[in-house]
Coordinates of C-alpha atoms and ligand atoms in Angstrom, one line a residue:
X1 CA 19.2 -20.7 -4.5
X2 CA 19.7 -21.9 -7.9
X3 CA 16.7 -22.4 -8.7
X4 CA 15.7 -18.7 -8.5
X5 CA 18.5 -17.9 -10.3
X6 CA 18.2 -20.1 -13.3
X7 CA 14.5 -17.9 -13.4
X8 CA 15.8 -15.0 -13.0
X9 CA 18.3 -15.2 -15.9
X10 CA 15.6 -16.9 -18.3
X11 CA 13.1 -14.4 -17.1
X12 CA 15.3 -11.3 -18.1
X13 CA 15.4 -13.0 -22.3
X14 CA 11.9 -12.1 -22.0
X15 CA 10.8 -9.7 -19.4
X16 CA 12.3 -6.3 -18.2
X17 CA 14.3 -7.1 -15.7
X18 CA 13.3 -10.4 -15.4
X19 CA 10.0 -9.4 -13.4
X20 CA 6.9 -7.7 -14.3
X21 CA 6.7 -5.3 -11.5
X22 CA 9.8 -3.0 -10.8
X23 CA 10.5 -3.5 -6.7
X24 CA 10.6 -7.3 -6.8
X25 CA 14.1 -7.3 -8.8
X26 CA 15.6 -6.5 -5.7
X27 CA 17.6 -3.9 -7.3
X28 CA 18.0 -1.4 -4.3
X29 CA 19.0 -4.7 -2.1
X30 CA 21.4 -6.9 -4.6
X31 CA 21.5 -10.5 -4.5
X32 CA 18.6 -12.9 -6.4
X33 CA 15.1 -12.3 -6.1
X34 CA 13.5 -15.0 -4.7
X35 CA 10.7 -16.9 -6.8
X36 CA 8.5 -17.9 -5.0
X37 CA 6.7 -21.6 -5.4
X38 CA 4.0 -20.9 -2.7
X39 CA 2.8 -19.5 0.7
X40 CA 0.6 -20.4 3.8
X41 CA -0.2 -18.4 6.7
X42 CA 2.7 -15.9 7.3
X43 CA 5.1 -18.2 5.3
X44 CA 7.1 -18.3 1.8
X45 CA 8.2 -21.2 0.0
X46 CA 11.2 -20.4 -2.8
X47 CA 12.0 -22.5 -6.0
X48 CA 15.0 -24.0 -4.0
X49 CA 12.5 -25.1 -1.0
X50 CA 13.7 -22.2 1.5
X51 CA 11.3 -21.1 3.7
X52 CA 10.8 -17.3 4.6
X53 CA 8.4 -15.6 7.9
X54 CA 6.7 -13.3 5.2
X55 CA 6.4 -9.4 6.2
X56 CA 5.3 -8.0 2.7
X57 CA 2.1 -10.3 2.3
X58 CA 2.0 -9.4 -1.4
X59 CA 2.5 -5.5 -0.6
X60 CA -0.7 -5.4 1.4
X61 CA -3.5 -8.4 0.5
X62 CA -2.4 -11.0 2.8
X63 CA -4.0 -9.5 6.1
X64 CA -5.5 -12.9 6.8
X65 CA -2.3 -14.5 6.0
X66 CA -1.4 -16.6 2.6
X67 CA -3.7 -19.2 1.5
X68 CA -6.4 -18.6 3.8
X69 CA -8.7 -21.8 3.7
X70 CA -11.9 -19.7 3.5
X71 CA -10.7 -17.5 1.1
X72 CA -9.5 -20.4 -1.1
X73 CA -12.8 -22.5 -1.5
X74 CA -14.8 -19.6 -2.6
X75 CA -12.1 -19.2 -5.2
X76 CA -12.4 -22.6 -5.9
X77 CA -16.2 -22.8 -6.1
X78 CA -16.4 -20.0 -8.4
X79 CA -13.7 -21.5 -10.9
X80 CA -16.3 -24.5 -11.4
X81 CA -18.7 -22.2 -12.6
X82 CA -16.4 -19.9 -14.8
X83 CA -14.3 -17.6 -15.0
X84 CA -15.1 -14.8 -16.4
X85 CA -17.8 -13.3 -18.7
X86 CA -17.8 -10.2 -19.3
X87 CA -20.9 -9.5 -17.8
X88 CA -22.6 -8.4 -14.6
X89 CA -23.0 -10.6 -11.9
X90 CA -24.9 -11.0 -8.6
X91 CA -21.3 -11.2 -7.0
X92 CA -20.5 -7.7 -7.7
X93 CA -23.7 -6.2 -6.3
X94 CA -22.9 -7.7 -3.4
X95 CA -19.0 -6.6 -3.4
X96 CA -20.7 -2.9 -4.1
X97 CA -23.3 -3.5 -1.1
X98 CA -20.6 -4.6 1.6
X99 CA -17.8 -2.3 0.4
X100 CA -20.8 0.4 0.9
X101 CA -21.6 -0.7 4.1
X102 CA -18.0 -0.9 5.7
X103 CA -17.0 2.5 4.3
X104 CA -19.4 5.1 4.9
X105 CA -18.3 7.9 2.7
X106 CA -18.6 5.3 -0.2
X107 CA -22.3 6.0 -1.7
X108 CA -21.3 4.4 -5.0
X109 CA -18.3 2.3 -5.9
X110 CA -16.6 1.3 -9.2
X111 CA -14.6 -2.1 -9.7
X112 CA -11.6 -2.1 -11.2
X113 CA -8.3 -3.8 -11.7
X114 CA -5.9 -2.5 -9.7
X115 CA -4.8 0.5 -7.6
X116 CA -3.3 2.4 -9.9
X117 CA -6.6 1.8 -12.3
X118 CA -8.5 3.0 -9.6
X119 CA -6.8 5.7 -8.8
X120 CA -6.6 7.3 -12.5
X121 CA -10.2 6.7 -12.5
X122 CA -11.0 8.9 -9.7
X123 CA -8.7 11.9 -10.6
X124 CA -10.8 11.7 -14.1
X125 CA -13.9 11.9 -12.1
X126 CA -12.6 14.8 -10.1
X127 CA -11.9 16.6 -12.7
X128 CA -15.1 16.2 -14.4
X129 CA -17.1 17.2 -11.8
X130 CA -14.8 20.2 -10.9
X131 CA -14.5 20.7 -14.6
X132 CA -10.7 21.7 -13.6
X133 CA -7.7 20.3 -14.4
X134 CA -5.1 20.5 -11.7
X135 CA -4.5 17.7 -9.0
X136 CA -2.4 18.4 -6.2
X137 CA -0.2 15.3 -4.8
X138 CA 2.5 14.7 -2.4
X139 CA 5.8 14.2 -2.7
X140 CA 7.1 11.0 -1.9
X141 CA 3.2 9.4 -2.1
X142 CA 2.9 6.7 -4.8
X143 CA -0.6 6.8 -6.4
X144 CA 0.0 3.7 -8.7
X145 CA 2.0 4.4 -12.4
X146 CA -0.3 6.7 -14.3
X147 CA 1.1 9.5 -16.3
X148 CA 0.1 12.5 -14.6
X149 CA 1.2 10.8 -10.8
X150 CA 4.9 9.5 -11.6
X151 CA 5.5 13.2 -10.9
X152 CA 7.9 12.5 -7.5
X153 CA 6.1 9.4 -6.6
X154 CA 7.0 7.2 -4.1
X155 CA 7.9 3.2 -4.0
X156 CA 9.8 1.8 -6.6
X157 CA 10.2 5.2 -8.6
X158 CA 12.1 6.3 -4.9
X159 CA 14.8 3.4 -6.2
X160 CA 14.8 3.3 -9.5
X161 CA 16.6 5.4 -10.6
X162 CA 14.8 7.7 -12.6
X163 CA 14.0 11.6 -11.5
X164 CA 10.3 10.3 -12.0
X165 CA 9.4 8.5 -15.4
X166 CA 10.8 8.8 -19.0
X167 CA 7.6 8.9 -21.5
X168 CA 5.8 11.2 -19.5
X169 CA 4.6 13.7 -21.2
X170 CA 5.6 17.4 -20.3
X171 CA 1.8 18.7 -20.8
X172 CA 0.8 15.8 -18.8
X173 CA 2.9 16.4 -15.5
X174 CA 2.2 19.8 -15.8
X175 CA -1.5 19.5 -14.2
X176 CA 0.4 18.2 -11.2
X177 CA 1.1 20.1 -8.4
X178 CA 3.6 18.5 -5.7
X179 CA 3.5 19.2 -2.1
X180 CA 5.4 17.8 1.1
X181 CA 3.8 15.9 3.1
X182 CA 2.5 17.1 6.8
X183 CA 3.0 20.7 5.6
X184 CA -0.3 22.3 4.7
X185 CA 1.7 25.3 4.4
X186 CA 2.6 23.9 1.2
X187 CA -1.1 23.2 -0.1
X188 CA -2.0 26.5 1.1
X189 CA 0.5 28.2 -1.5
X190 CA -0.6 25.9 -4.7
X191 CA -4.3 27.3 -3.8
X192 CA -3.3 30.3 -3.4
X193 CA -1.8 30.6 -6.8
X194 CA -4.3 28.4 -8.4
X195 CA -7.4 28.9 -6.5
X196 CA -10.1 27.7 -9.1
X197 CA -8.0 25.5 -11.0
X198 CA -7.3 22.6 -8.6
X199 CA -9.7 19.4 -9.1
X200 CA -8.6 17.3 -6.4
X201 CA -5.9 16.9 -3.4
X202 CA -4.7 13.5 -3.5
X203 CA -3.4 11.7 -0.7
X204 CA -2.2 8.0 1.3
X205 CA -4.0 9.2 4.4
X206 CA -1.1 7.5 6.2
X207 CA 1.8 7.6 3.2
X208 CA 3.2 3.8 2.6
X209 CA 5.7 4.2 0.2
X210 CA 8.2 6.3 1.3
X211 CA 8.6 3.6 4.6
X212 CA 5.4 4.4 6.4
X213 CA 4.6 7.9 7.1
X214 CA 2.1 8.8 9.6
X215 CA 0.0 12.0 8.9
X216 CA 1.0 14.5 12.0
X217 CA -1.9 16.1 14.0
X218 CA -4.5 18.2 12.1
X219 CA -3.0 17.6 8.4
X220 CA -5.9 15.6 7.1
X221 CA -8.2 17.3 8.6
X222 CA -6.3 20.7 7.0
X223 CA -6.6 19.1 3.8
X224 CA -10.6 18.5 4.0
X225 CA -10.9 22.3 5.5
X226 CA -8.5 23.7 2.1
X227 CA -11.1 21.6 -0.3
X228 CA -14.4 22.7 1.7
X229 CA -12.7 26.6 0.9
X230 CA -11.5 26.1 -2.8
X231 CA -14.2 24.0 -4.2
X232 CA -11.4 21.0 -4.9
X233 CA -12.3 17.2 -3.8
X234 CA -10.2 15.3 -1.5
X235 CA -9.2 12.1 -2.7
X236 CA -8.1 9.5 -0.3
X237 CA -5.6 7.0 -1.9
X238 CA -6.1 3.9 0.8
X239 CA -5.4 0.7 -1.7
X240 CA -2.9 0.5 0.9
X241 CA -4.8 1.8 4.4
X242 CA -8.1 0.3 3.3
X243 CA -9.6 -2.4 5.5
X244 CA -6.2 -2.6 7.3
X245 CA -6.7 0.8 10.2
X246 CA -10.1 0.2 10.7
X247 CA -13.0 -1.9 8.8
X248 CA -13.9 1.3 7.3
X249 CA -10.0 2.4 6.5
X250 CA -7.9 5.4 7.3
X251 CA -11.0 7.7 7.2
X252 CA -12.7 5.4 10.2
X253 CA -9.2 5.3 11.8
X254 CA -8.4 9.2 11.9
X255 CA -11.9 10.4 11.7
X256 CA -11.6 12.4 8.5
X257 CA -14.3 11.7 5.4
X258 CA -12.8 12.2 1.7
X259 CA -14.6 12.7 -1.3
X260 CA -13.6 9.7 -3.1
X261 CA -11.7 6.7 -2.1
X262 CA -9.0 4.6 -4.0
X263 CA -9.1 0.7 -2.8
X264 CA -6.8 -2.3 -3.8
X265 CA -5.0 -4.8 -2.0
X266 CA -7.2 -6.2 0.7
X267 CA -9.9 -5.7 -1.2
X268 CA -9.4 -8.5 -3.7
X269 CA -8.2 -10.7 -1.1
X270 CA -5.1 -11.7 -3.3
X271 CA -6.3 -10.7 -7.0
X272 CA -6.3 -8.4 -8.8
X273 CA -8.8 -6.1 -7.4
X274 CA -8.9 -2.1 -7.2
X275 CA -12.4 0.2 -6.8
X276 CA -12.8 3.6 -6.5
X277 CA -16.4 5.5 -5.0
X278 CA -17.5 8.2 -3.4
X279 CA -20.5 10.6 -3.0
X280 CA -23.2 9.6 -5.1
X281 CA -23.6 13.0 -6.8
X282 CA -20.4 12.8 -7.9
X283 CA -20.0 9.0 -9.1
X284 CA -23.6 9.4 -10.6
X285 CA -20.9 11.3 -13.2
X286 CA -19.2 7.9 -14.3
X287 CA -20.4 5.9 -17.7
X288 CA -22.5 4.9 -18.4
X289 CA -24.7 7.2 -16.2
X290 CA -22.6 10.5 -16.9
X291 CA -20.5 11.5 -19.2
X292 CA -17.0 10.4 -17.6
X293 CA -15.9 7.3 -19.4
X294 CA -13.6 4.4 -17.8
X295 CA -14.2 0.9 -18.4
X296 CA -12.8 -2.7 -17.8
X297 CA -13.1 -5.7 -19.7
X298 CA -12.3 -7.9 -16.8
X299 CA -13.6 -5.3 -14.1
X300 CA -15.6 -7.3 -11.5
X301 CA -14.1 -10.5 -12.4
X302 CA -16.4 -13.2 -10.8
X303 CA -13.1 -15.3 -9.1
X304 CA -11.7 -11.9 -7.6
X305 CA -15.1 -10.8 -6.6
X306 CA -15.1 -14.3 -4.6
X307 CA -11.3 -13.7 -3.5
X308 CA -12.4 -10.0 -2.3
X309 CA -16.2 -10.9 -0.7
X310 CA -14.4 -13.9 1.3
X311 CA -11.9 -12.0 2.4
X312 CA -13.8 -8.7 3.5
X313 CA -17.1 -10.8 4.6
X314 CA -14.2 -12.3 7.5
X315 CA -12.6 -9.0 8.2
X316 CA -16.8 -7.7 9.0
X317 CA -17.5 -10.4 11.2
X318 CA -13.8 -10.3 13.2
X319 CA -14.1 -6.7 14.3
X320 CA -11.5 -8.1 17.1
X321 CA -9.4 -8.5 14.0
X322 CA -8.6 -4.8 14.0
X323 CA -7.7 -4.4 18.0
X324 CA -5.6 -7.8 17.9
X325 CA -3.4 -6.4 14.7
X326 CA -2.9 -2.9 15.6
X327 CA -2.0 -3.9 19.2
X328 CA 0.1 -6.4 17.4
X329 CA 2.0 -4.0 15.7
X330 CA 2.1 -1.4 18.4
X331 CA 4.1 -4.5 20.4
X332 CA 5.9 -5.3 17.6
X333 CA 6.8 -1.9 16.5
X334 CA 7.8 -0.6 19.5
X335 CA 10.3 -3.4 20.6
X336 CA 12.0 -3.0 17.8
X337 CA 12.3 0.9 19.2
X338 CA 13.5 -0.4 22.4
X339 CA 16.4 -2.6 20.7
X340 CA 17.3 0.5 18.5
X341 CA 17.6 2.4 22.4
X342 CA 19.2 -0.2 24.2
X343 CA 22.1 -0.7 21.6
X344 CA 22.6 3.3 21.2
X345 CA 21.5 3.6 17.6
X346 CA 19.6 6.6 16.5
X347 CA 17.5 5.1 14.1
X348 CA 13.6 5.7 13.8
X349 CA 10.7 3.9 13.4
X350 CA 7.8 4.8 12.2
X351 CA 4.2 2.8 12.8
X352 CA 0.8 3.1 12.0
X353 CA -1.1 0.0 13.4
X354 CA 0.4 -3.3 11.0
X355 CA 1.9 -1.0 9.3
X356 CA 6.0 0.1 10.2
X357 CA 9.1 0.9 8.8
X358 CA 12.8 0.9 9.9
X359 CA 14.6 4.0 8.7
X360 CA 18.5 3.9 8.7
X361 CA 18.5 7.6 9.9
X362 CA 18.5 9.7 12.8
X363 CA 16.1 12.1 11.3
X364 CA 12.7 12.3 12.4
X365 CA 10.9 10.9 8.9
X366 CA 7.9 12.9 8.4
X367 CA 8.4 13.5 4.8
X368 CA 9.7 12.7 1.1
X369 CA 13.0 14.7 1.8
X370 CA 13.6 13.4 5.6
X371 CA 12.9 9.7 4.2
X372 CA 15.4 10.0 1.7
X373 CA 18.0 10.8 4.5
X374 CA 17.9 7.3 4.7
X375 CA 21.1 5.2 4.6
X376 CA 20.1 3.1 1.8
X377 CA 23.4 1.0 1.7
X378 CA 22.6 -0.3 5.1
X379 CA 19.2 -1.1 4.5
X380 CA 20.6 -3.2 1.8
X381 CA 22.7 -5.1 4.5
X382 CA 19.6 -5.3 6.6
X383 CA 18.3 -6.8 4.0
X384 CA 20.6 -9.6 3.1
X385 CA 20.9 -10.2 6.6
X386 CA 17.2 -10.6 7.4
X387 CA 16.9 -12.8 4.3
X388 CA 19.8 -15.3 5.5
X389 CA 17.7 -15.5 8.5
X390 CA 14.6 -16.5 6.8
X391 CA 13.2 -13.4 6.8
X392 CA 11.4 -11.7 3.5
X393 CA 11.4 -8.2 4.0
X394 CA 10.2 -5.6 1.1
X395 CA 13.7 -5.2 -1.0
X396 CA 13.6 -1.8 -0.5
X397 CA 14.1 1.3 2.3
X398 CA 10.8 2.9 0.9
X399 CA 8.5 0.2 1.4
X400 CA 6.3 -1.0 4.5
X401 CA 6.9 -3.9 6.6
X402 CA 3.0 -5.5 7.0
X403 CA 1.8 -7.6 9.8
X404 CA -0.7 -9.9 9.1
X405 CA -3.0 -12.1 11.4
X406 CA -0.6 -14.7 10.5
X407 CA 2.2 -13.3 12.6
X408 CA 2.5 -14.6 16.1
X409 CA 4.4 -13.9 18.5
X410 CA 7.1 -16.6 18.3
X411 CA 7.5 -15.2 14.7
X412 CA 8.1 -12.0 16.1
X413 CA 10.3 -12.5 18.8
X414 CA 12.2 -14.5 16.4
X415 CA 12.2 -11.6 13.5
X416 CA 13.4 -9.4 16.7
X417 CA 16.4 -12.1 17.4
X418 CA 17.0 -11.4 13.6
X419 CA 17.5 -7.9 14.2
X420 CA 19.2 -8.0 17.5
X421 CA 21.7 -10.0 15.8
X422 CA 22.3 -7.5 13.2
X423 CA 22.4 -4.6 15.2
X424 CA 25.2 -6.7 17.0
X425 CA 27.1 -7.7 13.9
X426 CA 27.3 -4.0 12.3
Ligands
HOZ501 N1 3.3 -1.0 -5.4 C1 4.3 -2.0 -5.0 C2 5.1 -1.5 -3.9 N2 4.6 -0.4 -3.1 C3 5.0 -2.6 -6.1 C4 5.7 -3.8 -5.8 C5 6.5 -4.4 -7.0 O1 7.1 -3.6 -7.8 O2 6.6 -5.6 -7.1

């Protein structure tokens, strides 16, 4: 590994940390992050030629697996023709017609950059349709790294460190009001003390960083019945649910329609891609139609536009996709219960489809507070273990392991060797 580490310690002369996002340092785990030369199917490649059975897929994107063929040559079509112009093209009416199409409660859509883009985009919109101010969020739920939602987000801000984020201003948190997750108790008592001052309830309609964290019975369907009474929208953060439950998301998948939707991820099919949309009348607000302004020079961008329509044009005509990798992880998920059982520990695990988590607790995790019950020390050992046996899990507790259709099952029986041997070692 000394490769990577000759990186890392001329990355950290110029970057923070050495990396330019937070979680990759693999500060909550120790030890050398691993950069990372390449990847193919459900496979990583390091500096120092080690190979890793991949189960963060770049945090979400890599459903299809890395360096899918089909995916690459529109990419590389597109490159011959440009790059970029800073205009608009036919490729983005298209993106807008088939990201319309798979999610029905999308009437209009907006490209962006990323998630968290996206998803300060949409809380503007909210509140300039609502003409209020407040946004209520959950604890533990990570909506991207905009001002007014480092307030007890999840993810890397779980790890770092920090109560939430330094630089944020005090009037700025102030419009946001936390709840817990699965407790509509909670929401009920902001709207009760707030009742026509609340914009929007934002929420991951299954939370995925905090571990994963499914929604219990009723609770998003609570949340859409306490926006229908106080006039607030519901805003559906699934940049990581989106095209991943269901073709049409979380909402398809738990049968619950938001106001707005946040994408990322998935849809850029590896770029940098985020969108938010909605109802019509309330997008119809967003320059330059109405009067809420947001903007992107390289919103749209004709190579991620290819990245994203190759990627969700496959997904639309695979509908099996979505059986073959939620039974996946329903398999994979569950025998990793099983071992837990059979060796006596009272871990949990928590699944949604591709999605899961191993929690070093014996608390039920339903929540920021039971998630943090976590024993974070021996997830680091989990870690380092895992990684010795060529496998790259997420370098921290509060992070999702995703399947991708990739993964087969020699990859996971030999990822549950992995753990069988660790549970064995400890
Ligand atoms: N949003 C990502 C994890 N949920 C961040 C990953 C990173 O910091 O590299």
């Amino acid at each position: 590994m000394n490769n990577s580490k000759c990186l890392l310690e001329r990355a950290k002369k110029m970057i923070p940390g050495g990396v330019n996002s937070p979680v990759r340092a693999f500060g909550p785990v120790g030890g050398t992050p691993r950069f990372i030369k390449s990847a193919r199917g459900a496979y990583l490649y390091d500096e120092d030629e080690n190979c890793y059975l991949d189960f963060v897929g770049s945090w979400g994107p890599m459903i299809l697996g890395h360096s899918h063929q089909e995916v690459v040559k529109c990419v590389q079509d597109i490159c011959q023709r440009g790059l970029s112009f800073g205009a608009a093209t036919a490729a983005e009416v298209e993106m807008a017609e088939l990201v319309c199409e798979l999610v029905p409660s999308m009437e209009m859509v907006r490209m962006v950059n990323s998630g968290t883009e996206a998803v300060m985009s949409a809380i503007r919109v909210a509140r300039g349709f609502t003409g209020r101010d407040k946004i209520i969020k959950f604890s533990g739920c990570y909506h991207g790294h905009s001002d007014g939602l480092l307030v007890q987000a999840g993810s890397g801000v779980m790890t770092a460190g920090v109560p939430d984020s330094l630089g944020v201003p005090v009037g700025c948190a102030r419009d946001t009001l936390s709840a817990n997750y699965n407790d509509l108790d909670s929401v009920k008592a902001h709207f009760a003390r707030c009742p026509k001052e609340i914009a929007a309830v934002i929420v991951e309609p299954v939370a995925a960083n905090m571990g994963v964290v499914p929604p219990e019975e009723g609770f998003l369907k609570g949340l859409r019945e306490l926006c229908d009474t106080y006039g607030a929208l519901l805003i559906f953060d699934e940049v990581i649910t989106g095209f991943r439950l269901a073709i049409d998301g979380a909402q398809g998948y738990y049968g619950v329609t938001p106001d707005l939707t946040t994408f990322g991820k998935i849809i850029g099919g590896g770029m940098p891609v985020g969108a938010y949309g909605g109802k019509r009348q309330i997008m119809e607000l967003v320059a330059p139609l109405g009067g809420v302004y947001q903007a992107g020079t390289l919103s749209g961008n004709p190579v991620a536009m290819a990245a994203g329509m190759a990627q969700l044009t496959i997904l639309k005509e695979h509908p099996e996709y979505y059986r073959e990798l939620n039974e996946k992880g329903d398999w994979f998920f569950g025998r990793i219960e099983r071992l837990l059982r059979e060796t006596g520990r009272p871990w949990q695990v928590n699944h949604v489809g591709s999605l899961g988590c191993l929690y070093f607790t014996k608390q039920d995790v339903k929540d920021y507070e039971s998630a943090k019950t976590s024993d974070t020390e021996l997830f680091a050992k989990y870690h380092n273990h895992m990684l010795e046996q060529g496998i790259y899990l997420a370098p921290s507790q509060f992070e999702a392991v995703f399947l991708s259709l990739a993964h087969t099952e020699e990859m996971l029986e030999k990822t549950l060797d992995a753990i069988t041997i660790f549970l064995q070692k400890i």
